[in-house]
Tab-separated table of C-alpha atoms in Angstrom:
chain	number	residue	atom	x	y	z
R	268	LEU	CA	97.259	119.944	109.214
R	269	ILE	CA	98.971	118.140	106.330
R	270	ASP	CA	99.457	115.018	108.430
R	271	THR	CA	95.787	115.033	109.518
R	272	SER	CA	94.603	115.570	105.948
R	273	LEU	CA	96.757	112.724	104.650
R	274	LYS	CA	95.493	110.475	107.438
R	275	LEU	CA	91.900	111.190	106.406
R	276	LEU	CA	92.657	110.476	102.738
R	277	ARG	CA	94.525	107.254	103.628
R	278	THR	CA	91.653	106.175	105.890
R	279	LEU	CA	89.077	106.639	103.158
R	280	THR	CA	91.273	104.967	100.541
R	281	SER	CA	91.941	102.007	102.803
R	282	GLN	CA	88.258	101.580	103.600
R	283	ILE	CA	87.216	101.782	99.950
R	284	VAL	CA	89.950	99.515	98.589
R	285	MET	CA	90.575	96.978	101.382
R	286	GLY	CA	87.421	96.909	103.492
R	287	PHE	CA	85.509	93.651	102.855
R	288	ASN	CA	87.990	92.761	100.105
R	289	ILE	CA	87.955	88.972	100.430
R	290	PRO	CA	89.914	88.281	97.196
R	291	ALA	CA	92.767	90.534	98.405
R	292	SER	CA	92.749	88.757	101.776
R	293	VAL	CA	92.862	85.342	100.096
R	294	MET	CA	95.769	86.486	97.924
R	295	ASN	CA	97.544	87.835	101.015
R	296	VAL	CA	97.193	84.445	102.755
R	297	PHE	CA	98.421	82.637	99.649
R	298	ILE	CA	101.486	84.849	99.258
R	299	GLY	CA	102.241	84.865	102.998
R	300	ASN	CA	102.077	81.073	103.196
R	301	TYR	CA	104.168	80.795	100.033
R	302	ASN	CA	106.842	82.997	101.664
R	303	ASN	CA	106.762	80.765	104.757
R	304	TRP	CA	107.081	77.654	102.641
R	305	ARG	CA	109.893	79.160	100.548
R	306	ALA	CA	111.824	80.177	103.683
R	307	ASP	CA	111.449	76.673	105.133
R	308	ALA	CA	112.574	75.076	101.868
R	309	ALA	CA	115.626	77.332	101.696
R	310	GLN	CA	116.623	76.553	105.275
R	311	LEU	CA	115.608	72.917	105.684
R	312	GLY	CA	115.607	71.535	102.157
R	313	TRP	CA	112.594	70.019	100.466
R	314	GLY	CA	112.454	66.989	102.772
R	315	GLY	CA	112.450	69.096	105.933
R	316	LEU	CA	109.410	71.234	105.271
R	317	ARG	CA	107.245	71.673	108.363
R	318	THR	CA	105.059	74.540	107.177
R	319	GLY	CA	101.795	73.117	105.991
R	320	ALA	CA	99.962	70.213	107.580
R	321	VAL	CA	101.921	70.140	110.842
R	322	ALA	CA	101.864	73.919	111.293
R	323	ASN	CA	98.170	74.201	110.451
R	324	LYS	CA	97.305	71.351	112.813
R	325	ARG	CA	99.165	73.177	115.570
R	326	PHE	CA	97.646	76.550	114.614
R	327	PHE	CA	94.069	75.279	114.812
R	328	SER	CA	94.626	73.597	118.198
R	329	LYS	CA	93.749	75.246	121.506
R	330	LYS	CA	97.331	74.752	122.640
R	331	GLY	CA	98.705	76.497	119.535
R	332	GLN	CA	96.376	79.468	120.000
R	333	ALA	CA	97.336	79.675	123.688
R	334	ILE	CA	101.043	79.720	122.785
R	335	LEU	CA	100.554	82.444	120.167
R	336	LYS	CA	98.599	84.571	122.634
R	337	ALA	CA	100.849	83.985	125.659
R	338	TYR	CA	104.021	84.857	123.765
R	339	ASN	CA	102.488	87.719	121.740
R	340	VAL	CA	103.647	86.189	118.485
R	341	VAL	CA	101.352	87.700	115.875
R	342	LYS	CA	101.991	91.329	115.011
R	343	LEU	CA	99.448	93.320	113.044
R	344	ASP	CA	99.882	96.818	111.732
R	345	GLU	CA	96.777	98.162	113.398
R	346	THR	CA	97.907	101.780	113.395
R	347	SER	CA	98.538	102.078	109.671
R	348	ILE	CA	94.853	101.426	109.073
R	349	PRO	CA	93.761	104.729	110.562
R	350	THR	CA	90.245	104.590	111.915
R	351	PHE	CA	87.512	106.902	112.962
R	352	LYS	CA	86.744	105.886	116.547
R	353	ILE	CA	83.001	106.015	116.021
R	354	VAL	CA	82.965	103.184	113.469
R	355	LYS	CA	85.623	100.931	115.028
R	356	ALA	CA	83.338	97.860	115.189
R	357	PHE	CA	82.408	98.247	111.515
R	358	GLU	CA	86.062	98.534	110.523
R	359	ASP	CA	86.992	95.499	112.605
R	360	LEU	CA	84.399	93.581	110.618
R	361	ALA	CA	85.581	95.050	107.304
R	362	TYR	CA	89.189	94.006	107.991
R	363	ALA	CA	88.378	90.691	109.733
R	364	ALA	CA	89.524	88.521	106.813
R	365	GLN	CA	92.785	90.464	106.572
R	366	SER	CA	93.435	90.164	110.312
R	367	TYR	CA	92.621	86.457	110.345
R	368	GLY	CA	94.912	85.900	107.365
R	369	GLU	CA	97.829	87.609	109.085
R	370	ARG	CA	97.214	85.589	112.241
R	371	GLN	CA	97.239	82.365	110.224
R	372	ILE	CA	100.351	83.287	108.237
R	373	GLN	CA	102.428	84.458	111.198
R	374	GLY	CA	101.049	81.842	113.590
R	375	THR	CA	101.782	78.870	111.344
R	376	MET	CA	105.260	80.214	110.588
R	377	PHE	CA	106.024	80.471	114.305
R	378	LEU	CA	104.508	77.102	115.231
R	379	SER	CA	106.265	75.340	112.349
R	380	GLN	CA	109.621	76.251	113.891
R	381	LEU	CA	108.908	74.480	117.165
R	382	THR	CA	110.598	71.119	117.330
R	383	ASP	CA	108.485	68.145	118.387
R	384	THR	CA	110.294	68.178	121.742
R	385	GLU	CA	109.517	71.863	122.305
R	386	TRP	CA	105.899	71.340	121.280
R	387	ASN	CA	105.538	68.340	123.585
R	388	ASN	CA	107.204	70.149	126.517
R	389	ILE	CA	104.372	72.677	126.539
R	390	GLU	CA	101.078	71.513	127.966
R	391	LEU	CA	97.703	73.175	128.157
R	392	ASN	CA	95.850	72.403	131.374
R	393	LYS	CA	92.086	72.211	131.736
R	394	ASP	CA	91.951	75.893	132.780
R	395	GLY	CA	93.587	76.935	129.524
R	396	GLU	CA	96.934	77.791	131.135
R	397	LEU	CA	100.247	76.763	129.634
R	398	THR	CA	102.718	74.746	131.671
R	399	ILE	CA	106.276	74.291	130.494
R	400	LYS	CA	108.496	71.330	131.209
R	401	GLY	CA	112.207	71.910	130.960
R	402	ASP	CA	114.317	75.057	130.781
R	403	LYS	CA	111.948	78.028	130.580
R	404	LYS	CA	114.750	80.518	129.880
R	405	GLU	CA	116.007	78.489	126.939
R	406	LEU	CA	112.496	78.105	125.542
R	407	LYS	CA	111.902	81.854	125.862
R	408	ARG	CA	115.194	82.512	124.040
R	409	LYS	CA	114.210	80.126	121.229
R	410	PHE	CA	110.750	81.704	121.001
R	411	SER	CA	112.355	85.108	120.614
R	412	GLN	CA	114.494	83.687	117.812
R	413	TYR	CA	111.420	82.167	116.131
R	414	LYS	CA	109.460	85.431	116.403
R	415	ASN	CA	112.364	87.320	114.819
R	416	LYS	CA	112.347	84.913	111.873
R	417	VAL	CA	108.604	85.462	111.420
R	418	THR	CA	109.033	89.234	111.367
R	419	ASP	CA	112.027	88.978	109.038
R	420	ILE	CA	109.914	87.081	106.508
R	421	GLN	CA	106.471	88.622	107.004
R	422	GLY	CA	107.280	92.212	107.906
R	423	LYS	CA	108.087	94.191	110.995
R	424	TYR	CA	104.708	95.461	112.133
R	425	SER	CA	105.277	96.071	115.828
R	426	GLU	CA	105.699	99.556	117.273
R	427	LYS	CA	109.296	98.880	118.323
R	428	ASP	CA	110.288	98.050	114.747
R	429	ARG	CA	109.030	101.274	113.225
R	430	ARG	CA	111.491	103.896	112.171
R	431	ASN	CA	111.077	107.547	113.115
R	432	PHE	CA	110.121	108.531	109.568
R	433	MET	CA	107.181	106.111	109.775
R	434	ARG	CA	105.567	107.952	112.675
R	435	GLY	CA	103.877	110.473	110.360
R	436	GLU	CA	101.588	109.950	107.394
R	437	LEU	CA	104.147	110.936	104.733
R	438	GLY	CA	106.569	108.345	106.096
R	439	LYS	CA	103.840	105.684	106.187
R	440	ILE	CA	102.948	106.443	102.587
R	441	ALA	CA	106.591	106.252	101.509
R	442	SER	CA	107.162	102.927	103.283
R	443	GLN	CA	103.818	101.212	102.819
R	444	PHE	CA	105.138	98.350	100.702
R	445	LYS	CA	108.234	97.344	102.619
R	446	VAL	CA	109.835	97.989	105.987
R	447	TRP	CA	113.533	98.126	105.208
């Protein structure tokens, strides 16, 4: 009963505060991209930054979107925005800017890590299917490494990364700002 009551209160609060909140979504994108840029600068030095023009060019390409989808790169915390099933379409619209922002942040971070060779060894055929030249096992291993870096910087939103205390509403409330 307590868990259900807290879920209802969190649902209403989330809808009132975050639904259709474009300024908050813009700030989220700004901060997320800043974190990507800062992580790249720390690892590669100022001259080695790839996040930005290259990553955005890749993100907005059909090939980049196909890679992100095929390798399930972008993780969104869909379950911590509890929803009433009857208004799911409305809520999807209300949180569209937030979802798009997270896709852009995580997608560009992932795609910025691909070397030019890795990027060029992946081709998108006319049917929209990806074909990989070279060692597929090695590429899959590297992709796993790249996805881990994205989640280390942007947050661990997938089900497998949640701790047991985060399965209930009290745990979600206690950990809403950071997954440690």
